[in-house]
Amino acid sequence: MERQVPAELSPAHRIAADLDAYLGDPMDDEAGPFSYKAIVEAEERDEIPAGAVDAVRAWGFPAYLVPSRLGGRLTTLEELFFVTRGISRRSVTVAVMYGSGLLAVNPVWLWGSERQRATVADGLLRGDLACFGVSEADHGSDVMASESQADQEGDDLLLNGTKWPVGNATRGRFVTTYAKTGSRDFSLLLVDKRELAPDCWSVLPPVRTVGLRGHDLSGVMFMDARVPADCVIGRRGSGLVQTLKTLQITRTAIAALSVGTIDAVVRIGMEYSRHRTLYGTDIYHIPVIRDHLVKAHLDLLIAECVAIPVTRALTVAPGRLSLWSSIVKYFVPVMGEEVVANIGTVLAARGYLREGVAHGVFQKLQRDHAIASIFEGTTHVNLANVAGQLPFLIGSSDGEEAEDDQAEELLDDLFRWTRTPPTWEPDGRILQLTNEGLDEIGRRFEATAEEVLTAASTHAAPGVAAELKELIGGIAGLRAKLVAGIRAAEGDTSSVAALARARRYCEIHAMVSCMRTWLHNRRDFGGPFADGAWLVLCLQRLLQRTQPDTVLSEEFLPSLEEAMFRTFDERRWFSLLSLAEDDRPVRPSEE
Amino acid sequence: MNGSVTISHDELQAWLVDRIAFYLDRPPENIDPTVELARYGIDSVYAISIISDIEDHLQVEVDVAEARKRETVTALTDYLLELTG
Ligand SMILES: Cc1cc2nc3c(=O)[nH]c(=O)nc-3n(C[C@H](O)[C@H](O)[C@H](O)COP(=O)(O)OP(=O)(O)OC[C@H]3O[C@@H](n4cnc5c(N)ncnc54)[C@H](O)[C@@H]3O)c2cc1C
């Protein structure tokens, strides 16, 4: 047999492992500001642990908000996603503080002048924070109703209005402000607090929140604030389209808050289930407890399959992000909430205490994670985005769909973990407001199904191919029904039924993402990953959303549980990687 | 009401494509005048902005509901030319 050189994982994996080692094991009380002990104690005082932000800075996290061309370390969204996942399994609060900052500066990277880019890059690398002021108390998701206004006065603009609630509004130096600059036009203004006269702006008091305690959630008010006209980011009047495009990037990254949280709660749930003894043995032996933990672990694997390719899309297929980022932003946070709720039932009373198991951090993780489905477009808003595109996703694609081999190449770039995506060269114009009916993941369902069945018949473990055949037949049925439903609805994209169709579209997208992840990585990963049993389990798990009676195949569970327990014992991230053959694929070494 | 500006089909279409390109933040050459505007994500909000731009530019009053029945740039151009006579 030919001996292959094992392929190397993309650099994101090494960077994340480095951060993880640097921050230490959160379960270890001696791990410093990122131990659960320190995190819970500080939260009781509405604070982030002393030294936590310094530690993250010392590791160099702020540089991951600045593109490499401008002196930072941000090269791919995949890398940012991985480091954010690493921080989020300890503290979603710290991740949100930097995430809100990224949201604020992305318009500068995407459309800003060289001078704006240089100023902001320099500030961020020195530790300054930024905030994104779009929301207003009275207008929420309805950003077209925003009242803040910037009127021309000589060479300057006079800015008036109040932005609330805004993350980093008090501590942030830069305020990316969404304001009216014409009777029906909005612009994004880069406001530097340091350049403002002191009496023309103020911050609003801290907002008391359920979670993210210690995060600077407040607001900022401008009263005849004089700013130079060239603080407008990009072309005047394009604030709305800029905001919608910018959100595509951070919406995708928000899935990292959920994957990090899922990792944390599964770990806490497993720890508890192995130490809690009832009726003479540990509670992992109670079938329903085992079921919760196995399903939560599968949900994490599904989240990896769904989110990782879309992070890679920023530099591989940026024109597809309008649809895919909303799918990820809907799907992964909602799944995260379900996992958290289920693990809460495993912990029972211990999930309700602010002390005890893992220092009572579970309830904090739950409260913090709840933000994921709210900000940057609520679950409904993201489903509405998907619903609006559905009519175009089922019609003929007018020959615009990439040719078969081009599409296969694109899918390999998206799904194959050993491929390194190209470096991000920010350019707002390559992002689009819609996919114009193009979706290589969802639309190529039949080709994907065929490839999976062919590969499974020769390469999968015994029993897997037959099981996949049946599952895929069922999914094809769901998909046909959905397509017929979209057709029959004749352009209705806003009713409750339209949102339900969008939800189904997202579920099928998740199933195809699992299939693609198997297809594109089975050779590089080998081991139980290549056997495909996990794919059967993930598809069964996803089908439970539409057919709750679907059961997980018991015969495929032991290899999954073995990987889950080994990962737990070795204190490594729960991941599809735990199913790969030993030492494959290779983790890249320090450059 | 009669338009006070005379404008050729090609000129008007090019101007419209330019406005739409601005709202979508994409190069005008990437806009196909025969493709439905909804496919590009020109939702109702942008439709209003574009119609207001047209009214300013051509100095005519445009019936929003009628204009929105024109689904492509080409169809919208034809309709506007009829209006301006
Ligand atoms: C911790 C935290 C941090 C935040 N950080 C920032 C920040 O940094 N910058 C900033 O600008 N804002 C920030 N926000 C505000 C946040 O983005 C808004 O709360 C969010 O956009 C939703 O607005 P809303 O809460 O006013 O809900 P509303 O817009 O009032 O929505 C009410 C209900 O209507 C539904 N709905 C709205 N539109 C639609 C639609 N088109 N289709 C279907 N259903 C719809 C919503 O889903 C919701 O259920 C933050 C909020 C919090 C809590």
XYZ file of C-alpha atoms and ligand atoms in Angstrom:
729
model
C 0.000 0.000 0.000
C 1.112 3.489 -0.802
C 2.260 5.402 2.257
C 0.848 8.878 2.410
C 2.499 11.782 4.136
C -0.061 12.871 6.732
C -1.597 16.244 5.890
C -1.174 19.231 8.165
C -4.055 21.107 9.814
C -4.604 24.792 9.033
C -2.712 27.192 11.383
C -5.880 28.091 13.340
C -5.483 24.847 15.298
C -1.976 25.637 16.453
C -2.850 29.208 17.421
C -5.818 28.033 19.464
C -3.772 25.349 21.206
C -1.186 27.960 22.064
C -3.781 30.287 23.587
C -5.345 27.395 25.458
C -2.058 26.375 27.012
C -1.317 29.999 27.880
C -4.618 30.553 29.693
C -4.438 27.256 31.576
C -7.091 24.722 32.533
C -10.160 26.629 33.771
C -11.054 23.740 36.095
C -7.732 24.231 37.883
C -8.110 26.686 40.787
C -4.511 27.747 40.374
C -4.940 28.703 36.702
C -5.073 32.424 37.456
C -7.602 34.912 36.089
C -9.091 32.397 33.649
C -9.858 29.727 36.231
C -13.579 29.245 36.877
C -12.839 30.015 40.515
C -11.523 33.498 39.694
C -14.202 34.086 37.053
C -17.094 33.287 39.398
C -15.644 35.265 42.304
C -15.161 38.336 40.142
C -18.613 38.073 38.640
C -20.164 38.252 42.074
C -18.722 41.790 42.119
C -19.879 42.524 38.524
C -16.286 42.340 37.388
C -13.968 40.502 35.045
C -11.116 38.921 37.108
C -8.225 41.277 37.755
C -5.488 40.473 35.291
C -7.755 38.703 32.783
C -7.698 41.445 30.181
C -3.967 41.983 30.752
C -3.335 38.286 30.203
C -5.279 38.227 26.952
C -3.443 41.344 25.817
C -0.074 39.929 26.766
C -0.827 36.866 24.647
C -1.565 39.244 21.777
C -5.293 38.849 21.277
C -5.924 42.493 20.257
C -3.666 41.896 17.253
C -6.244 39.364 15.997
C -8.626 42.262 15.395
C -6.211 43.981 12.998
C -5.573 42.622 9.482
C -2.027 41.447 8.903
C -1.483 44.026 6.168
C -2.040 46.751 8.782
C 0.391 45.292 11.274
C -1.928 42.908 13.100
C -2.296 39.125 13.072
C -5.763 38.771 11.578
C -5.223 36.642 8.496
C -8.294 34.412 8.348
C -11.663 34.394 10.075
C -11.040 30.744 10.880
C -8.163 31.747 13.162
C -10.240 34.403 14.893
C -13.023 31.859 15.318
C -10.672 29.376 16.983
C -9.168 31.859 19.443
C -12.642 33.187 20.261
C -13.786 29.641 20.951
C -10.841 29.230 23.307
C -11.661 32.384 25.256
C -15.398 31.649 25.286
C -15.053 28.304 27.000
C -13.765 30.304 29.950
C -15.406 33.701 29.646
C -17.893 34.756 26.991
C -17.693 38.213 28.565
C -14.084 38.766 27.526
C -14.834 37.389 24.049
C -17.773 39.794 23.653
C -15.670 42.754 24.719
C -13.295 42.117 21.823
C -16.039 40.919 19.466
C -17.976 44.175 19.862
C -14.732 45.965 19.107
C -14.207 43.952 15.931
C -17.729 44.750 14.772
C -16.901 48.438 15.201
C -13.632 48.413 13.288
C -14.563 46.067 10.441
C -16.172 48.918 8.444
C -12.850 50.751 8.681
C -10.992 47.722 7.337
C -13.616 47.185 4.622
C -14.217 50.754 3.389
C -12.033 53.161 5.383
C -9.395 55.488 3.992
C -5.740 54.583 4.497
C -5.527 57.253 7.189
C -8.549 55.887 9.090
C -7.134 52.384 8.826
C -3.755 53.439 10.137
C -5.213 55.399 13.074
C -7.503 52.587 14.166
C -4.891 49.856 13.660
C -2.403 51.808 15.723
C -4.938 52.439 18.506
C -6.095 48.826 18.680
C -2.579 47.435 18.738
C -1.862 49.742 21.692
C -4.891 48.374 23.521
C -7.621 50.913 22.707
C -11.156 49.577 22.388
C -13.836 50.409 19.838
C -17.623 50.300 19.942
C -20.331 50.004 17.314
C -23.162 52.462 17.891
C -26.087 51.395 15.769
C -28.873 50.591 18.241
C -31.097 53.299 19.671
C -33.402 52.699 22.614
C -36.573 53.266 20.623
C -35.659 51.492 17.395
C -33.849 48.167 17.960
C -33.829 46.023 14.835
C -35.520 48.768 12.801
C -32.300 50.591 11.943
C -33.944 52.615 9.158
C -35.826 54.434 11.904
C -32.624 55.622 13.618
C -32.810 59.247 14.673
C -29.157 60.148 15.207
C -28.184 62.712 12.638
C -25.044 64.335 11.235
C -25.657 67.646 9.447
C -23.191 69.438 7.241
C -21.831 72.644 8.750
C -19.084 74.212 6.698
C -16.380 71.589 6.347
C -17.616 69.661 9.349
C -20.530 67.529 10.426
C -22.571 68.262 13.530
C -23.560 65.006 15.191
C -26.588 64.626 17.454
C -28.171 61.527 18.923
C -27.988 58.791 21.538
C -26.781 55.264 20.884
C -27.911 52.644 23.429
C -27.302 49.870 24.408
C -23.748 49.713 23.113
C -20.930 47.410 24.224
C -17.652 49.221 25.151
C -19.437 52.595 24.893
C -17.768 53.967 28.017
C -14.286 52.473 27.723
C -14.088 52.544 23.924
C -12.010 55.214 22.215
C -13.475 54.828 18.733
C -17.241 54.997 18.207
C -18.437 53.767 14.832
C -21.699 55.689 14.693
C -24.654 55.002 12.423
C -26.289 58.336 11.651
C -28.514 60.042 9.119
C -26.586 62.176 6.655
C -29.462 62.991 4.310
C -33.230 62.795 4.191
C -33.125 59.026 3.632
C -29.427 58.196 3.729
C -27.347 56.863 6.583
C -23.589 56.848 6.952
C -21.124 55.241 9.315
C -18.947 57.827 11.057
C -15.646 57.011 12.677
C -15.746 59.138 15.820
C -12.575 59.336 17.888
C -13.487 60.462 21.408
C -10.003 61.918 21.806
C -10.690 64.399 19.031
C -14.044 65.599 20.402
C -14.547 68.770 22.420
C -15.288 67.646 25.998
C -18.718 69.231 26.398
C -20.332 67.808 23.262
C -20.593 64.171 24.258
C -21.195 62.017 27.302
C -21.606 58.370 28.175
C -24.710 56.797 29.683
C -24.637 54.849 32.953
C -23.786 51.133 32.926
C -26.747 48.925 32.066
C -27.470 46.151 34.576
C -27.655 42.864 32.684
C -28.516 39.213 33.353
C -25.201 37.941 31.993
C -21.929 39.373 30.671
C -21.545 41.093 34.041
C -18.364 43.119 33.964
C -18.850 43.910 30.264
C -19.083 47.638 29.619
C -22.644 47.859 28.287
C -23.698 51.479 28.253
C -24.391 54.181 25.702
C -23.064 57.358 24.202
C -24.787 60.681 23.584
C -23.669 63.368 21.116
C -24.839 66.974 21.446
C -23.762 69.157 18.518
C -20.537 67.196 18.370
C -18.388 68.684 15.627
C -16.563 66.042 13.597
C -14.622 66.453 10.358
C -16.589 65.502 7.232
C -13.905 62.982 6.327
C -14.789 60.864 9.361
C -17.447 59.257 7.147
C -16.326 55.695 6.427
C -16.356 55.022 2.696
C -18.992 56.727 0.603
C -21.476 58.985 2.270
C -24.953 57.473 2.275
C -23.884 53.855 2.272
C -24.222 53.250 6.024
C -27.053 50.757 5.776
C -25.438 48.475 3.222
C -22.146 48.732 5.125
C -23.826 47.718 8.373
C -25.558 44.744 6.764
C -22.332 43.555 5.153
C -20.203 44.065 8.279
C -22.604 41.971 10.331
C -21.985 38.975 8.057
C -18.487 38.620 9.470
C -19.213 38.931 13.179
C -22.419 36.890 12.882
C -20.280 34.019 11.738
C -17.780 34.555 14.547
C -20.568 34.564 17.171
C -20.884 30.811 16.656
C -17.541 30.587 18.477
C -19.222 31.900 21.650
C -21.622 28.985 21.385
C -19.074 26.292 20.548
C -16.859 27.471 23.431
C -19.839 27.417 25.797
C -20.950 23.965 24.606
C -17.423 22.650 25.209
C -17.473 24.075 28.736
C -20.872 22.746 29.764
C -20.305 19.278 28.268
C -17.076 19.086 30.251
C -18.785 20.156 33.468
C -21.640 17.720 32.798
C -19.222 14.824 32.236
C -17.181 15.652 35.296
C -20.314 15.681 37.389
C -21.806 12.523 35.896
C -18.671 10.529 36.662
C -18.371 11.699 40.238
C -21.959 11.837 41.302
C -22.876 8.460 42.775
C -26.490 7.345 43.098
C -27.897 3.852 43.681
C -24.347 2.584 44.073
C -22.818 3.777 40.814
C -22.046 6.962 38.917
C -24.966 8.676 37.178
C -23.483 8.211 33.711
C -25.061 4.758 34.066
C -28.538 6.262 34.181
C -29.676 5.968 30.530
C -31.206 9.425 30.264
C -28.063 11.081 31.676
C -25.847 9.263 29.197
C -28.285 10.214 26.439
C -28.058 13.926 27.315
C -24.258 13.884 27.342
C -23.860 11.911 24.135
C -26.327 14.176 22.334
C -24.660 17.331 23.634
C -21.330 16.029 22.382
C -22.856 15.274 18.971
C -24.297 18.791 18.911
C -20.804 20.182 19.354
C -19.538 18.110 16.416
C -22.460 19.358 14.320
C -21.659 22.954 15.298
C -18.089 22.458 14.078
C -19.363 21.104 10.754
C -21.710 24.066 10.312
C -19.570 26.969 11.510
C -16.014 26.223 10.390
C -16.645 26.186 6.606
C -18.492 29.497 6.830
C -15.592 31.141 8.671
C -13.417 29.978 5.783
C -15.901 31.383 3.267
C -14.828 34.958 4.097
C -11.804 34.499 1.876
C -12.951 31.546 -0.226
C -16.510 32.548 -1.217
C -17.265 35.989 0.299
C -20.278 36.479 -1.973
C -22.051 33.607 -0.219
C -21.843 34.995 3.317
C -25.165 36.852 3.309
C -27.029 33.547 3.421
C -24.495 31.366 5.173
C -23.736 33.795 8.000
C -27.432 34.055 8.844
C -27.749 30.265 8.801
C -24.828 29.950 11.232
C -26.067 32.805 13.425
C -29.510 31.253 13.687
C -28.504 27.646 14.011
C -25.478 27.450 16.280
C -26.606 29.790 19.116
C -30.021 28.121 19.273
C -28.372 24.704 19.443
C -26.051 26.089 22.121
C -29.046 27.137 24.203
C -30.550 23.657 23.898
C -27.306 22.012 24.970
C -26.970 24.321 27.960
C -30.564 23.601 29.003
C -30.027 19.835 28.686
C -26.814 19.846 30.685
C -28.684 21.917 33.253
C -30.991 18.929 33.754
C -27.977 16.651 34.251
C -26.604 18.935 36.963
C -30.058 19.405 38.478
C -29.627 21.386 41.726
C -25.913 21.909 41.007
C -26.846 23.797 37.860
C -28.883 26.200 39.956
C -26.204 26.992 42.516
C -23.677 29.794 42.365
C -21.164 27.580 44.172
C -20.038 23.971 44.278
C -19.476 22.053 41.026
C -16.854 23.999 38.993
C -17.409 26.828 41.482
C -20.963 27.243 40.214
C -19.834 28.571 36.837
C -22.577 26.694 34.970
C -25.292 29.260 35.705
C -22.908 32.014 34.609
C -22.147 30.264 31.317
C -25.888 29.934 30.793
C -26.597 33.612 31.457
C -23.644 34.810 29.377
C -24.384 32.584 26.403
C -27.973 33.806 26.187
C -26.718 36.941 24.387
C -25.611 34.911 21.353
C -29.101 34.624 19.910
C -30.000 38.251 20.628
C -27.370 40.670 19.386
C -26.231 41.251 15.811
C -29.643 40.282 14.543
C -31.984 38.193 16.667
C -32.859 34.617 15.766
C -36.017 35.903 14.041
C -34.130 38.522 12.072
C -31.637 35.954 10.791
C -34.379 33.503 9.876
C -36.118 36.351 8.046
C -32.896 36.937 6.067
C -32.845 33.291 5.064
C -36.577 33.295 4.271
C -36.136 36.291 1.959
C -33.648 34.391 -0.156
C -35.518 31.079 -0.380
C -37.484 31.770 -3.595
C -34.198 32.336 -5.435
C -32.563 29.251 -3.974
C -34.965 26.782 -5.545
C -35.447 28.198 -9.048
C -33.141 27.462 -11.939
C -29.736 28.932 -11.288
C -29.497 30.128 -14.898
C -26.128 28.545 -15.506
C -24.623 30.850 -12.880
C -23.875 28.005 -10.520
C -20.224 27.142 -10.758
C -19.429 24.180 -12.967
C -19.248 20.867 -11.167
C -15.498 20.683 -10.792
C -15.292 24.341 -9.773
C -17.935 23.743 -7.126
C -16.087 20.666 -5.884
C -12.915 22.711 -5.575
C -14.764 25.422 -3.661
C -16.286 22.841 -1.329
C -12.865 21.334 -0.695
C -11.563 24.794 0.250
C -14.481 25.289 2.606
C -14.647 21.911 4.288
C -11.154 20.463 4.312
C -9.461 21.231 7.607
C -5.989 20.738 6.200
C -6.418 23.518 3.658
C -5.357 26.973 4.768
C -7.730 29.666 3.533
C -6.146 32.666 1.777
C -5.315 35.760 3.805
C -8.158 38.244 4.207
C -7.672 41.414 2.163
C -10.628 43.466 3.402
C -12.802 44.871 0.616
C -16.449 45.658 1.275
C -17.477 45.394 -2.328
C -16.890 41.665 -2.541
C -19.499 41.060 0.142
C -23.080 40.988 -1.159
C -26.520 41.599 0.316
C -27.872 38.326 -1.088
C -26.516 35.113 -2.560
C -28.516 35.740 -5.764
C -29.732 32.183 -5.631
C -26.272 30.649 -5.304
C -25.557 28.121 -2.573
C -23.019 25.399 -3.299
C -23.758 23.740 0.038
C -27.557 23.573 -0.044
C -28.163 23.322 -3.762
C -25.736 20.499 -4.380
C -27.646 18.170 -2.099
C -28.053 15.449 -4.691
C -24.422 15.433 -5.768
C -23.356 15.358 -2.120
C -25.724 12.513 -1.289
C -24.451 10.484 -4.206
C -20.811 11.037 -3.264
C -21.484 10.056 0.341
C -23.232 6.848 -0.652
C -20.520 5.885 -3.126
C -17.733 6.548 -0.632
C -19.615 4.813 2.173
C -20.166 1.646 0.168
C -16.421 1.055 -0.088
C -14.818 2.974 2.773
C -17.195 3.138 5.730
C -17.482 0.731 8.673
C -19.886 -2.215 8.325
C -23.487 -1.129 8.628
C -22.737 2.540 8.033
C -23.522 2.553 4.314
C -26.931 0.954 4.756
C -27.804 3.326 7.569
C -26.678 6.359 5.560
C -28.722 5.240 2.590
C -31.864 5.196 4.647
C -31.128 8.497 6.384
C -30.273 10.299 3.172
C -33.450 8.976 1.574
C -35.392 10.546 4.429
C -33.531 13.854 4.112
C -34.178 13.918 0.362
C -37.884 13.561 1.167
C -37.738 16.489 3.600
C -35.959 18.574 1.038
C -38.439 17.802 -1.738
C -41.275 18.791 0.565
C -39.527 22.033 1.480
C -38.888 22.954 -2.147
C -42.532 22.269 -2.997
C -43.566 24.409 -0.011
C -41.415 27.337 -1.125
C -42.871 27.102 -4.635
C -46.433 26.941 -3.403
C -45.892 29.952 -1.130
C -45.378 32.153 -4.197
C -42.975 34.661 -2.788
C -44.346 34.817 0.760
C -41.139 35.426 2.705
C -42.344 37.026 5.932
C -45.120 34.896 7.451
C -44.612 32.485 10.333
C -44.761 29.660 7.799
C -41.975 31.337 5.778
C -39.776 31.436 8.884
C -40.537 27.767 9.505
C -39.380 26.988 5.966
C -36.201 28.952 6.623
C -35.617 26.887 9.751
C -35.982 23.688 7.733
C -33.589 25.038 5.106
C -31.016 25.653 7.866
C -31.467 22.140 9.262
C -30.865 20.586 5.858
C -27.849 22.885 5.418
C -26.492 21.478 8.687
C -27.007 17.896 7.487
C -25.227 18.582 4.211
C -22.420 20.289 6.131
C -21.891 17.127 8.185
C -21.808 14.995 5.023
C -19.345 17.350 3.358
C -17.119 17.416 6.427
C -16.878 13.641 6.291
C -16.258 13.531 2.530
C -13.495 16.124 2.504
C -11.606 14.971 5.602
C -11.932 11.197 5.786
C -8.646 10.541 4.000
C -6.657 13.046 6.058
C -8.223 12.022 9.373
C -8.474 8.242 9.081
C -9.471 6.314 12.235
C -13.043 6.251 13.552
C -13.631 9.528 11.713
C -13.225 7.774 8.367
C -15.531 4.925 9.461
C -18.411 7.361 9.235
C -20.324 6.117 12.286
C -20.250 9.643 13.703
C -21.887 10.906 10.510
C -24.764 8.500 10.976
C -25.176 9.712 14.559
C -25.018 13.408 13.606
C -27.632 12.967 10.878
C -29.875 11.048 13.281
C -29.394 13.785 15.854
C -30.322 16.478 13.321
C -33.347 14.504 12.147
C -34.628 14.511 15.729
C -35.491 18.177 15.127
C -38.130 17.216 12.584
C -38.777 13.632 13.641
C -38.385 13.460 17.430
C -38.811 9.669 17.429
C -35.552 9.128 15.527
C -33.204 7.056 17.703
C -29.419 7.073 17.741
C -27.934 3.732 16.563
C -26.656 2.096 19.740
C -24.028 0.068 17.860
C -22.255 3.262 16.772
C -22.139 4.917 20.179
C -19.182 3.146 21.834
C -16.506 4.589 19.505
C -17.976 8.050 19.973
C -18.033 7.671 23.747
C -14.476 6.387 23.761
C -13.305 9.563 21.985
C -15.433 11.739 24.230
C -14.015 10.272 27.436
C -10.451 10.263 26.161
C -10.731 13.932 25.189
C -12.197 14.687 28.585
C -9.410 12.827 30.418
C -6.733 14.520 28.343
C -8.407 17.906 28.969
C -8.443 18.675 25.256
C -11.163 20.374 23.223
C -14.105 18.231 22.287
C -13.887 18.048 18.530
C -14.197 15.909 15.435
C -10.423 15.735 15.620
C -10.727 13.349 18.566
C -12.077 10.773 16.101
C -9.054 10.948 13.819
C -6.362 8.290 13.805
C -3.548 8.930 16.315
C -1.343 11.839 15.273
C -3.333 12.534 12.150
C -3.718 15.044 10.689
C -0.503 16.643 11.828
C -0.764 19.770 13.935
C 1.354 22.486 12.349
C 4.431 23.434 14.337
C 5.596 26.924 15.238
C 6.778 28.732 12.138
C -47.087 65.507 -15.132
C -44.581 65.953 -17.907
C -40.894 65.516 -17.307
C -38.783 68.594 -17.754
C -35.729 66.547 -18.702
C -35.330 64.601 -21.926
C -33.185 61.555 -21.530
C -32.412 58.593 -23.739
C -33.158 54.991 -22.790
C -29.487 54.148 -22.470
C -28.693 57.197 -20.378
C -31.554 56.553 -18.009
C -30.704 52.871 -17.685
C -27.044 53.660 -16.979
C -28.055 56.190 -14.335
C -30.398 53.689 -12.679
C -27.764 50.967 -12.681
C -25.402 53.418 -11.042
C -27.851 54.274 -8.250
C -28.596 50.623 -7.613
C -24.898 49.821 -7.579
C -24.462 52.532 -4.961
C -27.182 51.107 -2.704
C -25.757 47.610 -3.052
C -22.138 48.759 -2.712
C -20.993 46.811 -5.727
C -19.494 47.745 -9.097
C -22.147 48.826 -11.666
C -20.738 46.382 -14.215
C -21.876 43.568 -11.908
C -25.506 44.560 -12.240
C -27.496 42.892 -14.975
C -30.427 45.113 -16.011
C -32.474 42.049 -16.892
C -32.221 40.399 -13.468
C -35.000 40.913 -10.874
C -33.912 43.544 -8.388
C -35.184 41.425 -5.494
C -32.582 38.824 -6.328
C -29.936 41.439 -5.473
C -31.599 42.287 -2.164
C -33.137 45.610 -3.102
C -35.819 45.246 -0.471
C -38.760 47.546 0.074
C -36.620 50.032 1.993
C -34.195 50.550 -0.833
C -37.032 50.612 -3.351
C -38.373 53.748 -1.653
C -34.922 55.382 -1.683
C -34.426 54.629 -5.354
C -37.848 55.931 -6.302
C -37.143 59.150 -4.391
C -33.845 59.461 -6.273
C -35.694 59.000 -9.547
C -38.200 61.702 -8.630
C -35.380 64.135 -7.831
C -33.449 63.261 -10.962
C -36.278 63.258 -13.496
C -38.521 65.778 -11.772
C -41.538 63.503 -12.109
C -43.893 61.985 -9.603
C -43.654 58.207 -9.501
C -46.364 55.908 -8.203
C -44.503 53.603 -5.822
C -46.847 50.648 -6.239
C -46.726 50.892 -10.033
C -42.946 51.267 -10.102
C -42.479 48.243 -7.854
C -44.320 46.071 -10.344
C -41.336 46.647 -12.651
C -39.000 43.958 -11.455
C -35.861 44.667 -13.476
C -33.847 47.748 -14.377
C -34.897 47.366 -18.010
C -38.589 47.215 -17.145
C -38.243 50.138 -14.768
C -36.455 52.197 -17.428
C -39.217 51.557 -19.969
C -41.846 52.540 -17.450
C -40.050 55.762 -16.519
C -39.572 56.730 -20.137
C -43.311 56.333 -20.670
C -43.901 58.607 -17.675
C -41.576 61.318 -18.854
C -43.155 61.022 -22.292
C -25.395 42.669 25.921
C -25.810 43.462 24.744
C -24.842 44.033 23.941
C -25.203 44.822 22.845
N -24.223 45.426 22.119
C -24.572 46.280 21.131
C -23.596 47.025 20.441
O -22.390 46.896 20.711
N -23.976 47.889 19.478
C -25.295 48.052 19.151
O -25.599 48.848 18.270
N -26.275 47.333 19.776
C -25.942 46.472 20.765
N -26.918 45.760 21.432
C -28.317 45.908 21.028
C -28.789 44.676 20.241
O -28.121 44.607 19.011
C -30.306 44.765 20.065
O -30.839 44.436 21.318
C -30.831 43.825 19.008
O -30.531 44.366 17.754
C -32.316 43.608 19.073
O -33.022 44.801 19.246
P -34.131 44.911 20.391
O -33.643 44.212 21.592
O -34.510 46.333 20.533
O -35.355 44.073 19.836
P -36.465 44.604 18.825
O -35.815 45.025 17.567
O -37.347 45.579 19.515
O -37.267 43.269 18.539
C -38.474 42.854 19.249
C -38.900 41.500 18.701
O -39.232 41.601 17.308
C -38.517 40.645 16.550
N -38.169 41.179 15.227
C -37.571 42.363 14.935
N -37.396 42.496 13.597
C -37.890 41.374 13.022
C -37.992 40.910 11.673
N -37.540 41.637 10.632
N -38.555 39.702 11.443
C -39.004 38.945 12.485
N -38.934 39.330 13.786
C -38.383 40.523 14.065
C -37.264 40.381 17.365
O -36.707 39.117 17.073
C -37.794 40.450 18.783
O -38.360 39.215 19.128
C -26.573 44.985 22.530
C -27.561 44.372 23.329
C -27.185 43.643 24.434
C -28.259 43.021 25.283
